[in-house]
């Protein structure tokens, strides 16, 4: 755990005693692609991504899924320590989208430090504020933006993340990430294909015209 300072975003705010407490109590965790990070455990502690990618999502009563947040290297996931945020019920699931290596800082340790260290407490508040802002943006997208624009933005972001215009994505995966239905996504992809922006294949697609796709995505890009 000697490389904590390279990954824990609030490490510089900690005293020597607090750093030692984290070193002695934190542990490494590995998750396979598709594995639940918080299976029935809403208060494990803060999970910090060292490598890989996590996804926080909400599931409706009728089984529709929508991606809320993604976490990459050095990102801190607060949704595995929701009991620290009393009076707030997130109802959020977290899974590993890729094989991931993480650090778990246990709840009791985080709670003790944030109560005694105002800088850590303020940092956690800033994370919550940022997440609230992102949620408001997402709600605006769902309510006010066209699906073809949201889909184009999603594909542009995926291409940037993967560094590749050929994306291994099923229609069902895209629908889950956008809070839509597979058949609606299929129709929208067919439209984008007719416009010459993508080529749809079985289990994957290729971006053919990034310029046109980016222009379509402009109102939905962060």
Tab-separated table of C-alpha atoms in Angstrom, residues 34-215:
chain	number	residue	atom	x	y	z
A	34	UNK	CA	-18.852	-7.142	-14.917
A	35	UNK	CA	-18.313	-7.929	-11.216
A	36	UNK	CA	-20.407	-6.101	-8.620
A	37	UNK	CA	-18.296	-3.781	-6.476
A	38	UNK	CA	-20.924	-3.312	-3.748
A	39	UNK	CA	-22.948	-6.571	-3.712
A	40	UNK	CA	-25.437	-5.808	-0.947
A	41	UNK	CA	-22.813	-3.786	0.928
A	42	UNK	CA	-23.583	-0.086	0.858
A	43	UNK	CA	-20.985	0.890	3.423
A	44	UNK	CA	-17.674	-0.806	2.735
A	45	UNK	CA	-15.822	2.487	2.587
A	46	UNK	CA	-14.372	4.701	-0.122
A	47	UNK	CA	-13.101	2.837	-3.157
A	48	UNK	CA	-10.379	4.525	-5.184
A	49	UNK	CA	-9.557	3.268	-8.665
A	50	UNK	CA	-5.919	2.464	-9.358
A	51	UNK	CA	-6.504	1.000	-12.815
A	52	UNK	CA	-9.519	-0.068	-14.825
A	53	UNK	CA	-12.977	1.462	-14.798
A	54	UNK	CA	-16.018	1.388	-12.487
A	55	UNK	CA	-19.578	2.396	-13.253
A	56	UNK	CA	-22.320	3.617	-10.905
A	57	UNK	CA	-25.835	3.113	-12.205
A	58	UNK	CA	-29.461	3.249	-11.128
A	59	UNK	CA	-32.038	0.557	-11.848
A	60	UNK	CA	-35.734	1.368	-12.220
A	61	UNK	CA	-38.568	-0.870	-11.024
A	62	UNK	CA	-39.153	-2.072	-14.585
A	63	UNK	CA	-35.494	-3.032	-14.975
A	64	UNK	CA	-34.276	-0.057	-16.991
A	65	UNK	CA	-30.718	0.920	-16.221
A	66	UNK	CA	-29.019	4.279	-16.613
A	67	UNK	CA	-25.381	5.090	-16.056
A	68	UNK	CA	-24.878	7.876	-13.523
A	69	UNK	CA	-21.103	8.092	-13.149
A	70	UNK	CA	-17.939	6.456	-14.353
A	71	UNK	CA	-14.764	6.237	-12.312
A	72	UNK	CA	-11.273	5.987	-13.764
A	73	UNK	CA	-7.730	5.927	-12.368
A	74	UNK	CA	-7.402	8.095	-9.213
A	75	UNK	CA	-11.160	8.662	-9.015
A	76	UNK	CA	-12.899	8.205	-5.672
A	77	UNK	CA	-16.244	6.388	-5.522
A	78	UNK	CA	-18.409	7.595	-2.621
A	79	UNK	CA	-21.335	5.270	-3.344
A	80	UNK	CA	-19.685	2.365	-1.528
A	81	UNK	CA	-19.705	4.458	1.662
A	82	UNK	CA	-23.238	5.839	1.513
A	83	UNK	CA	-23.860	5.348	5.250
A	84	UNK	CA	-21.470	8.259	5.832
A	85	UNK	CA	-23.968	10.452	3.995
A	86	UNK	CA	-26.836	10.199	6.453
A	87	UNK	CA	-30.357	11.059	5.291
A	88	UNK	CA	-29.372	10.410	1.666
A	89	UNK	CA	-30.464	7.192	-0.018
A	90	UNK	CA	-28.738	6.904	-3.372
A	91	UNK	CA	-29.970	3.455	-4.389
A	92	UNK	CA	-26.899	3.186	-6.620
A	93	UNK	CA	-25.217	0.023	-7.877
A	94	UNK	CA	-21.520	-0.092	-8.711
A	95	UNK	CA	-19.881	-2.588	-11.071
A	96	UNK	CA	-16.499	-2.948	-12.694
A	97	UNK	CA	-16.688	-2.199	-16.429
A	98	UNK	CA	-13.174	-3.521	-16.951
A	99	UNK	CA	-10.766	-5.654	-14.914
A	100	UNK	CA	-9.924	-3.158	-12.180
A	101	UNK	CA	-7.482	-2.691	-9.313
A	102	UNK	CA	-8.721	-0.515	-6.443
A	103	UNK	CA	-7.953	0.668	-2.917
A	104	UNK	CA	-10.585	0.326	-0.204
A	105	UNK	CA	-10.389	2.829	2.659
A	106	UNK	CA	-12.761	1.388	5.319
A	107	UNK	CA	-15.779	3.362	6.493
A	108	UNK	CA	-14.671	3.683	10.116
A	109	UNK	CA	-11.318	5.133	9.039
A	110	UNK	CA	-12.896	7.642	6.632
A	111	UNK	CA	-15.507	8.664	9.188
A	112	UNK	CA	-12.946	9.248	11.914
A	113	UNK	CA	-10.629	11.275	9.684
A	114	UNK	CA	-13.322	13.452	8.089
A	115	UNK	CA	-14.665	14.400	11.549
A	116	UNK	CA	-11.230	15.550	12.677
A	117	UNK	CA	-9.816	16.967	9.432
A	118	UNK	CA	-11.770	19.877	7.938
A	119	UNK	CA	-9.833	19.700	4.655
A	120	UNK	CA	-10.864	16.077	4.100
A	121	UNK	CA	-14.441	16.922	5.079
A	122	UNK	CA	-14.481	19.820	2.605
A	123	UNK	CA	-13.039	17.601	-0.110
A	124	UNK	CA	-15.818	15.033	0.363
A	125	UNK	CA	-18.382	17.853	0.212
A	126	UNK	CA	-16.841	19.071	-3.049
A	127	UNK	CA	-17.155	15.572	-4.503
A	128	UNK	CA	-20.831	15.490	-3.528
A	129	UNK	CA	-21.391	18.926	-5.054
A	130	UNK	CA	-19.727	17.822	-8.280
A	131	UNK	CA	-21.870	14.674	-8.432
A	132	UNK	CA	-25.021	16.716	-7.860
A	133	UNK	CA	-24.046	18.992	-10.735
A	134	UNK	CA	-23.451	15.964	-12.964
A	135	UNK	CA	-26.834	14.512	-12.015
A	136	UNK	CA	-28.603	17.764	-12.879
A	137	UNK	CA	-26.817	17.741	-16.240
A	138	UNK	CA	-27.931	14.138	-16.821
A	139	UNK	CA	-31.558	14.938	-15.965
A	140	UNK	CA	-31.476	17.850	-18.413
A	141	UNK	CA	-30.091	15.540	-21.098
A	142	UNK	CA	-32.826	12.951	-20.580
A	143	UNK	CA	-35.646	15.483	-20.464
A	144	UNK	CA	-34.566	18.038	-23.039
A	145	UNK	CA	-32.078	16.599	-25.528
A	146	UNK	CA	-32.739	14.432	-28.573
A	147	UNK	CA	-31.719	10.789	-28.299
A	148	UNK	CA	-29.673	10.913	-31.504
A	149	UNK	CA	-27.572	13.711	-29.987
A	150	UNK	CA	-27.121	11.829	-26.695
A	151	UNK	CA	-26.207	8.647	-28.556
A	152	UNK	CA	-23.719	10.498	-30.758
A	153	UNK	CA	-22.120	12.067	-27.663
A	154	UNK	CA	-21.868	8.666	-25.993
A	155	UNK	CA	-20.164	7.157	-29.048
A	156	UNK	CA	-17.736	10.096	-29.309
A	157	UNK	CA	-16.811	9.742	-25.629
A	158	UNK	CA	-16.343	5.982	-25.968
A	159	UNK	CA	-14.108	6.436	-29.002
A	160	UNK	CA	-11.980	8.939	-27.068
A	161	UNK	CA	-11.746	6.641	-24.045
A	162	UNK	CA	-10.813	3.592	-26.094
A	163	UNK	CA	-8.636	5.471	-28.570
A	164	UNK	CA	-10.416	3.636	-31.381
A	165	UNK	CA	-13.265	4.317	-33.794
A	166	UNK	CA	-14.209	0.615	-33.792
A	167	UNK	CA	-16.260	-0.004	-30.634
A	168	UNK	CA	-17.304	-3.350	-29.226
A	169	UNK	CA	-20.752	-2.351	-28.017
A	170	UNK	CA	-24.072	-4.131	-28.228
A	171	UNK	CA	-27.337	-2.268	-28.630
A	172	UNK	CA	-28.341	-3.542	-25.188
A	173	UNK	CA	-25.187	-2.105	-23.575
A	174	UNK	CA	-25.782	1.286	-25.167
A	175	UNK	CA	-29.426	1.256	-24.063
A	176	UNK	CA	-28.418	0.519	-20.465
A	177	UNK	CA	-25.910	3.352	-20.420
A	178	UNK	CA	-28.382	5.854	-21.856
A	179	UNK	CA	-31.454	4.735	-19.914
A	180	UNK	CA	-33.262	3.789	-23.110
A	181	UNK	CA	-34.552	0.580	-24.682
A	182	UNK	CA	-32.663	-1.688	-27.050
A	183	UNK	CA	-35.170	-1.360	-29.888
A	184	UNK	CA	-35.073	2.457	-29.666
A	185	UNK	CA	-31.279	2.425	-29.795
A	186	UNK	CA	-31.370	0.052	-32.772
A	187	UNK	CA	-33.639	2.429	-34.694
A	188	UNK	CA	-31.461	5.418	-33.863
A	189	UNK	CA	-28.281	3.589	-34.908
A	190	UNK	CA	-29.957	2.643	-38.179
A	191	UNK	CA	-30.671	6.321	-38.764
A	192	UNK	CA	-27.042	7.264	-38.025
A	193	UNK	CA	-25.929	4.521	-40.398
A	194	UNK	CA	-28.121	5.885	-43.188
A	195	UNK	CA	-26.555	9.298	-42.559
A	196	UNK	CA	-23.121	7.757	-43.124
A	197	UNK	CA	-21.880	8.463	-39.601
A	198	UNK	CA	-21.522	4.886	-38.336
A	199	UNK	CA	-21.421	1.334	-39.652
A	200	UNK	CA	-23.364	-1.103	-37.476
A	201	UNK	CA	-22.069	-4.656	-37.124
A	202	UNK	CA	-23.010	-7.588	-34.920
A	203	UNK	CA	-21.818	-6.783	-31.397
A	204	UNK	CA	-19.881	-3.718	-32.528
A	205	UNK	CA	-19.963	-0.571	-34.613
A	206	UNK	CA	-17.514	1.678	-36.402
A	207	UNK	CA	-17.545	5.464	-36.507
A	208	UNK	CA	-17.170	6.446	-40.147
A	209	UNK	CA	-17.471	10.227	-39.951
A	210	UNK	CA	-16.321	11.640	-36.607
A	211	UNK	CA	-16.868	15.195	-37.806
A	212	UNK	CA	-20.568	14.698	-38.544
A	213	UNK	CA	-21.056	12.616	-35.409
A	214	UNK	CA	-19.371	15.265	-33.223
A	215	UNK	CA	-21.532	17.979	-34.771
